[in-house]
mmCIF file of C-alpha atoms in Angstrom:
data_model
loop_
_atom_site.group_PDB
_atom_site.id
_atom_site.type_symbol
_atom_site.label_atom_id
_atom_site.label_comp_id
_atom_site.label_asym_id
_atom_site.label_seq_id
_atom_site.Cartn_x
_atom_site.Cartn_y
_atom_site.Cartn_z
ATOM 1 C CA UNK R 4 -0.192 -57.961 44.298
ATOM 2 C CA UNK R 5 -3.589 -57.730 46.093
ATOM 3 C CA UNK R 6 -6.161 -54.996 45.722
ATOM 4 C CA UNK R 7 -5.279 -51.487 46.422
ATOM 5 C CA UNK R 8 -5.893 -50.194 50.108
ATOM 6 C CA UNK R 9 -9.152 -48.300 49.280
ATOM 7 C CA UNK R 10 -10.683 -51.411 47.952
ATOM 8 C CA UNK R 11 -10.423 -53.414 51.008
ATOM 9 C CA UNK R 12 -13.200 -53.648 53.675
ATOM 10 C CA UNK R 13 -13.019 -51.732 56.886
ATOM 11 C CA UNK R 14 -13.046 -53.276 60.314
ATOM 12 C CA UNK R 15 -15.362 -50.816 61.976
ATOM 13 C CA UNK R 16 -17.391 -52.112 64.991
ATOM 14 C CA UNK R 17 -21.108 -52.167 64.576
ATOM 15 C CA UNK R 18 -21.669 -50.514 67.813
ATOM 16 C CA UNK R 19 -19.084 -47.876 67.282
ATOM 17 C CA UNK R 20 -17.436 -48.549 70.705
ATOM 18 C CA UNK R 21 -14.357 -46.384 71.327
ATOM 19 C CA UNK R 22 -10.915 -48.159 71.583
ATOM 20 C CA UNK R 23 -8.298 -47.419 74.034
ATOM 21 C CA UNK R 24 -5.035 -46.023 72.455
ATOM 22 C CA UNK R 25 -2.112 -46.536 74.693
ATOM 23 C CA UNK R 26 1.576 -45.383 74.102
ATOM 24 C CA UNK R 27 4.032 -46.692 76.572
ATOM 25 C CA UNK R 28 7.471 -44.732 76.762
ATOM 26 C CA UNK R 29 10.264 -46.938 78.138
ATOM 27 C CA UNK R 30 11.167 -50.134 76.392
ATOM 28 C CA UNK R 31 8.810 -53.033 77.763
ATOM 29 C CA UNK R 32 10.264 -56.306 78.542
ATOM 30 C CA UNK R 33 8.774 -58.895 76.137
ATOM 31 C CA UNK R 34 7.468 -61.304 78.979
ATOM 32 C CA UNK R 35 5.616 -58.267 80.664
ATOM 33 C CA UNK R 36 4.011 -57.287 77.459
ATOM 34 C CA UNK R 37 2.746 -60.958 76.848
ATOM 35 C CA UNK R 38 1.315 -61.000 80.332
ATOM 36 C CA UNK R 39 -0.368 -57.726 79.791
ATOM 37 C CA UNK R 40 -1.722 -58.869 76.528
ATOM 38 C CA UNK R 41 -2.944 -62.252 77.937
ATOM 39 C CA UNK R 42 -4.984 -60.572 80.798
ATOM 40 C CA UNK R 43 -6.508 -57.896 78.578
ATOM 41 C CA UNK R 44 -7.590 -60.390 75.971
ATOM 42 C CA UNK R 45 -9.428 -62.276 78.551
ATOM 43 C CA UNK R 46 -11.153 -59.042 79.818
ATOM 44 C CA UNK R 47 -12.171 -57.944 76.488
ATOM 45 C CA UNK R 48 -13.586 -61.465 75.687
ATOM 46 C CA UNK R 49 -15.630 -61.082 78.776
ATOM 47 C CA UNK R 50 -16.814 -57.675 78.066
ATOM 48 C CA UNK R 51 -15.042 -56.167 81.004
ATOM 49 C CA UNK R 52 -12.507 -53.897 79.139
ATOM 50 C CA UNK R 53 -12.454 -52.074 75.893
ATOM 51 C CA UNK R 54 -10.415 -53.010 72.836
ATOM 52 C CA UNK R 55 -6.835 -51.736 72.935
ATOM 53 C CA UNK R 56 -4.189 -50.613 70.464
ATOM 54 C CA UNK R 57 -0.838 -50.550 72.471
ATOM 55 C CA UNK R 58 2.201 -48.806 71.072
ATOM 56 C CA UNK R 59 5.418 -49.455 72.603
ATOM 57 C CA UNK R 60 9.022 -50.529 72.065
ATOM 58 C CA UNK R 61 10.987 -53.567 73.348
ATOM 59 C CA UNK R 62 14.649 -54.112 74.355
ATOM 60 C CA UNK R 63 16.513 -56.001 71.657
ATOM 61 C CA UNK R 64 15.332 -59.426 71.206
ATOM 62 C CA UNK R 65 14.065 -62.026 68.794
ATOM 63 C CA UNK R 66 10.660 -63.729 68.781
ATOM 64 C CA UNK R 67 9.780 -67.077 67.191
ATOM 65 C CA UNK R 68 6.251 -67.538 65.849
ATOM 66 C CA UNK R 69 4.386 -70.911 65.458
ATOM 67 C CA UNK R 70 6.193 -71.469 62.060
ATOM 68 C CA UNK R 71 9.729 -70.687 63.041
ATOM 69 C CA UNK R 72 12.443 -72.951 61.922
ATOM 70 C CA UNK R 73 15.442 -73.654 64.215
ATOM 71 C CA UNK R 74 17.758 -73.167 61.265
ATOM 72 C CA UNK R 75 16.508 -69.546 60.673
ATOM 73 C CA UNK R 76 18.220 -68.493 64.064
ATOM 74 C CA UNK R 77 21.688 -67.865 62.877
ATOM 75 C CA UNK R 78 23.267 -65.820 65.570
ATOM 76 C CA UNK R 79 21.255 -65.700 68.913
ATOM 77 C CA UNK R 80 22.823 -62.581 70.095
ATOM 78 C CA UNK R 81 19.811 -61.469 71.879
ATOM 79 C CA UNK R 82 17.261 -63.213 74.055
ATOM 80 C CA UNK R 83 14.746 -65.506 72.062
ATOM 81 C CA UNK R 84 11.233 -65.888 73.079
ATOM 82 C CA UNK R 85 8.828 -68.482 71.536
ATOM 83 C CA UNK R 86 5.372 -67.038 71.089
ATOM 84 C CA UNK R 87 2.045 -68.196 69.992
ATOM 85 C CA UNK R 88 1.723 -65.730 67.181
ATOM 86 C CA UNK R 89 1.593 -66.455 63.470
ATOM 87 C CA UNK R 90 4.919 -66.282 61.402
ATOM 88 C CA UNK R 91 8.386 -67.103 61.874
ATOM 89 C CA UNK R 92 11.450 -65.209 63.544
ATOM 90 C CA UNK R 93 11.499 -61.465 63.850
ATOM 91 C CA UNK R 94 13.533 -58.816 65.716
ATOM 92 C CA UNK R 95 12.317 -56.176 68.083
ATOM 93 C CA UNK R 96 14.279 -53.431 69.426
ATOM 94 C CA UNK R 97 14.774 -49.725 69.881
ATOM 95 C CA UNK R 98 13.547 -47.569 67.127
ATOM 96 C CA UNK R 99 10.934 -49.875 66.186
ATOM 97 C CA UNK R 100 7.247 -49.084 66.894
ATOM 98 C CA UNK R 101 5.560 -52.277 68.078
ATOM 99 C CA UNK R 102 1.761 -52.121 67.794
ATOM 100 C CA UNK R 103 -0.197 -54.610 69.576
ATOM 101 C CA UNK R 104 -3.753 -54.938 68.313
ATOM 102 C CA UNK R 105 -6.201 -56.222 70.816
ATOM 103 C CA UNK R 106 -9.454 -56.087 68.851
ATOM 104 C CA UNK R 107 -12.708 -57.990 69.106
ATOM 105 C CA UNK R 108 -13.444 -59.534 65.817
ATOM 106 C CA UNK R 109 -16.784 -60.873 67.054
ATOM 107 C CA UNK R 110 -18.080 -57.130 66.619
ATOM 108 C CA UNK R 111 -16.124 -56.512 63.469
ATOM 109 C CA UNK R 112 -15.528 -59.389 61.016
ATOM 110 C CA UNK R 113 -14.363 -62.737 62.239
ATOM 111 C CA UNK R 114 -12.114 -63.380 59.057
ATOM 112 C CA UNK R 115 -8.412 -63.675 59.662
ATOM 113 C CA UNK R 116 -7.143 -63.119 56.026
ATOM 114 C CA UNK R 117 -9.209 -60.019 55.566
ATOM 115 C CA UNK R 118 -8.077 -58.799 59.041
ATOM 116 C CA UNK R 119 -4.532 -59.136 58.114
ATOM 117 C CA UNK R 120 -5.275 -57.310 54.916
ATOM 118 C CA UNK R 121 -6.874 -54.562 56.929
ATOM 119 C CA UNK R 122 -3.779 -54.337 59.147
ATOM 120 C CA UNK R 123 -1.510 -53.952 56.060
ATOM 121 C CA UNK R 124 -3.874 -51.384 54.759
ATOM 122 C CA UNK R 125 -3.455 -49.449 57.898
ATOM 123 C CA UNK R 126 0.238 -49.262 57.836
ATOM 124 C CA UNK R 127 0.286 -48.436 53.936
ATOM 125 C CA UNK R 128 -1.897 -45.416 54.596
ATOM 126 C CA UNK R 129 0.219 -44.375 57.460
ATOM 127 C CA UNK R 130 3.443 -44.736 55.427
ATOM 128 C CA UNK R 131 1.842 -42.473 52.729
ATOM 129 C CA UNK R 132 2.040 -39.732 55.202
ATOM 130 C CA UNK R 133 5.743 -39.785 54.821
ATOM 131 C CA UNK R 134 5.815 -40.188 50.971
ATOM 132 C CA UNK R 135 6.650 -43.980 51.297
ATOM 133 C CA UNK R 136 4.728 -46.222 49.117
ATOM 134 C CA UNK R 137 4.156 -49.479 51.069
ATOM 135 C CA UNK R 138 2.748 -52.502 49.136
ATOM 136 C CA UNK R 139 1.325 -55.840 50.069
ATOM 137 C CA UNK R 140 2.429 -59.056 48.251
ATOM 138 C CA UNK R 141 0.619 -62.420 47.625
ATOM 139 C CA UNK R 142 2.306 -65.052 49.817
ATOM 140 C CA UNK R 143 4.267 -62.574 51.829
ATOM 141 C CA UNK R 144 2.353 -60.985 54.852
ATOM 142 C CA UNK R 145 3.503 -57.689 55.912
ATOM 143 C CA UNK R 146 4.180 -54.257 54.100
ATOM 144 C CA UNK R 147 6.912 -54.114 51.492
ATOM 145 C CA UNK R 148 8.850 -51.330 49.677
ATOM 146 C CA UNK R 149 10.283 -51.690 46.136
ATOM 147 C CA UNK R 150 13.898 -50.801 46.079
ATOM 148 C CA UNK R 151 15.104 -49.799 42.646
ATOM 149 C CA UNK R 152 18.461 -48.719 44.174
ATOM 150 C CA UNK R 153 19.272 -52.280 45.054
ATOM 151 C CA UNK R 154 20.328 -55.465 42.982
ATOM 152 C CA UNK R 155 17.538 -57.556 41.316
ATOM 153 C CA UNK R 156 17.106 -61.276 41.966
ATOM 154 C CA UNK R 157 18.500 -64.109 39.956
ATOM 155 C CA UNK R 158 15.652 -64.098 37.763
ATOM 156 C CA UNK R 159 15.509 -60.237 37.423
ATOM 157 C CA UNK R 160 12.928 -59.842 40.194
ATOM 158 C CA UNK R 161 12.696 -56.362 41.542
ATOM 159 C CA UNK R 162 14.379 -55.880 45.035
ATOM 160 C CA UNK R 163 12.014 -55.341 47.765
ATOM 161 C CA UNK R 164 12.331 -54.667 51.549
ATOM 162 C CA UNK R 165 9.964 -55.276 54.361
ATOM 163 C CA UNK R 166 9.226 -52.321 56.442
ATOM 164 C CA UNK R 167 6.465 -53.752 58.615
ATOM 165 C CA UNK R 168 5.956 -57.260 59.830
ATOM 166 C CA UNK R 169 2.719 -58.720 61.134
ATOM 167 C CA UNK R 170 2.013 -61.755 63.358
ATOM 168 C CA UNK R 171 -1.147 -62.133 65.174
ATOM 169 C CA UNK R 172 -2.895 -64.625 67.445
ATOM 170 C CA UNK R 173 -6.615 -64.894 67.996
ATOM 171 C CA UNK R 174 -8.434 -66.222 71.159
ATOM 172 C CA UNK R 175 -12.161 -66.362 71.271
ATOM 173 C CA UNK R 176 -11.975 -64.143 68.272
ATOM 174 C CA UNK R 177 -10.001 -61.465 70.282
ATOM 175 C CA UNK R 178 -6.812 -60.673 68.327
ATOM 176 C CA UNK R 179 -3.420 -59.867 70.086
ATOM 177 C CA UNK R 180 0.247 -59.555 69.068
ATOM 178 C CA UNK R 181 0.198 -57.371 65.988
ATOM 179 C CA UNK R 182 2.639 -55.442 63.910
ATOM 180 C CA UNK R 183 6.384 -54.231 64.010
ATOM 181 C CA UNK R 184 7.061 -51.101 62.027
ATOM 182 C CA UNK R 185 10.784 -50.184 61.446
ATOM 183 C CA UNK R 186 11.208 -46.539 62.026
ATOM 184 C CA UNK R 187 14.842 -46.007 63.080
ATOM 185 C CA UNK R 188 15.694 -49.677 63.806
ATOM 186 C CA UNK R 189 19.393 -50.883 63.699
ATOM 187 C CA UNK R 190 18.908 -53.176 60.678
ATOM 188 C CA UNK R 191 22.052 -55.065 61.379
ATOM 189 C CA UNK R 192 20.217 -56.882 64.203
ATOM 190 C CA UNK R 193 18.107 -58.736 61.511
ATOM 191 C CA UNK R 194 21.250 -60.548 60.582
ATOM 192 C CA UNK R 195 20.981 -62.724 63.444
ATOM 193 C CA UNK R 196 17.950 -64.404 61.957
ATOM 194 C CA UNK R 197 16.288 -65.179 58.641
ATOM 195 C CA UNK R 198 13.404 -62.652 58.935
ATOM 196 C CA UNK R 199 10.094 -64.142 58.485
ATOM 197 C CA UNK R 200 11.801 -67.116 56.871
ATOM 198 C CA UNK R 201 12.486 -65.142 53.708
ATOM 199 C CA UNK R 202 16.064 -65.705 52.314
ATOM 200 C CA UNK R 203 15.720 -64.668 48.707
ATOM 201 C CA UNK R 204 18.718 -62.383 47.737
ATOM 202 C CA UNK R 205 16.494 -59.703 46.475
ATOM 203 C CA UNK R 206 14.339 -59.451 49.599
ATOM 204 C CA UNK R 207 15.465 -57.714 52.852
ATOM 205 C CA UNK R 208 14.392 -55.292 55.457
ATOM 206 C CA UNK R 209 14.247 -51.599 55.662
ATOM 207 C CA UNK R 210 13.002 -48.687 57.928
ATOM 208 C CA UNK R 211 11.882 -45.069 57.410
ATOM 209 C CA UNK R 212 15.470 -43.871 58.386
ATOM 210 C CA UNK R 213 17.056 -46.340 55.789
ATOM 211 C CA UNK R 214 14.584 -44.832 53.219
ATOM 212 C CA UNK R 215 15.740 -41.276 54.029
ATOM 213 C CA UNK R 216 12.680 -40.429 56.162
ATOM 214 C CA UNK R 217 13.755 -38.670 59.384
ATOM 215 C CA UNK R 218 10.372 -38.950 61.251
ATOM 216 C CA UNK R 219 10.285 -38.936 65.086
ATOM 217 C CA UNK R 220 8.217 -41.663 66.823
ATOM 218 C CA UNK R 221 5.649 -39.007 67.960
ATOM 219 C CA UNK R 222 5.128 -38.120 64.311
ATOM 220 C CA UNK R 223 4.733 -41.864 63.400
ATOM 221 C CA UNK R 224 2.281 -42.405 66.097
ATOM 222 C CA UNK R 225 0.351 -39.503 64.789
ATOM 223 C CA UNK R 226 0.151 -40.869 61.261
ATOM 224 C CA UNK R 227 -0.798 -44.355 62.704
ATOM 225 C CA UNK R 228 -3.702 -42.787 64.646
ATOM 226 C CA UNK R 229 -5.070 -41.010 61.814
ATOM 227 C CA UNK R 230 -4.981 -43.949 59.424
ATOM 228 C CA UNK R 231 -6.169 -46.312 62.087
ATOM 229 C CA UNK R 232 -9.462 -44.238 62.404
ATOM 230 C CA UNK R 233 -10.296 -44.525 58.834
ATOM 231 C CA UNK R 234 -10.362 -48.378 58.863
ATOM 232 C CA UNK R 235 -11.025 -49.306 62.528
ATOM 233 C CA UNK R 236 -13.159 -46.508 64.051
ATOM 234 C CA UNK R 237 -12.564 -43.903 66.653
ATOM 235 C CA UNK R 238 -10.163 -44.146 69.758
ATOM 236 C CA UNK R 239 -11.550 -43.067 72.943
ATOM 237 C CA UNK R 240 -8.515 -41.586 74.835
ATOM 238 C CA UNK R 241 -4.697 -41.581 74.614
ATOM 239 C CA UNK R 242 -3.174 -43.060 77.813
ATOM 240 C CA UNK R 243 0.583 -42.645 77.910
ATOM 241 C CA UNK R 244 2.802 -44.094 80.608
ATOM 242 C CA UNK R 245 6.349 -43.288 81.293
#
């Protein structure tokens, strides 16, 4: 396990510029979201638009990252989109808070490994609001929860479930794509893939609801915003579309 969250560096901007915090209501088609991100990344890189944290949901679908293996798509029950983000296969759908992080690392810290740790740290702090202990693991990107209620692995490894997946891409040191946090996700849809390429018997996926936390998306968004400002700086306004 890596360092505790408090020991990780922040990603505050040196010029303390405000970040746009956008929440979109209805499920956004994946191709539309990618087009929006592509355009916004270009604008951020040119200094024509502020950084953006975009919170949304998608209709049910699978995305394949750069390291995705064809064999890990077991049941293509939903549309499958190839994407340039890091990682392998993951599922997006209702009840999952997708968080696209369009941040200019030129003004923060151009270090992808530490940036991913900062994103994990953000989610861990937000989960703590609901009494959930999220953790990070060496060699397994994302945020994990120990499950003592589930069977151990073949070598007595403790059972663990991933609650948040992370896959990013960087262009001109502006990040995009981001995080998928399972809030009230239908976890059965993950059976159509090998999530993130991890097939060990003691590793799985979970959600806040699966852990017994009955949190609304509004409450989750509030926790995310509070935890975000600790590590990344103030947001300028809250734009919500419906």
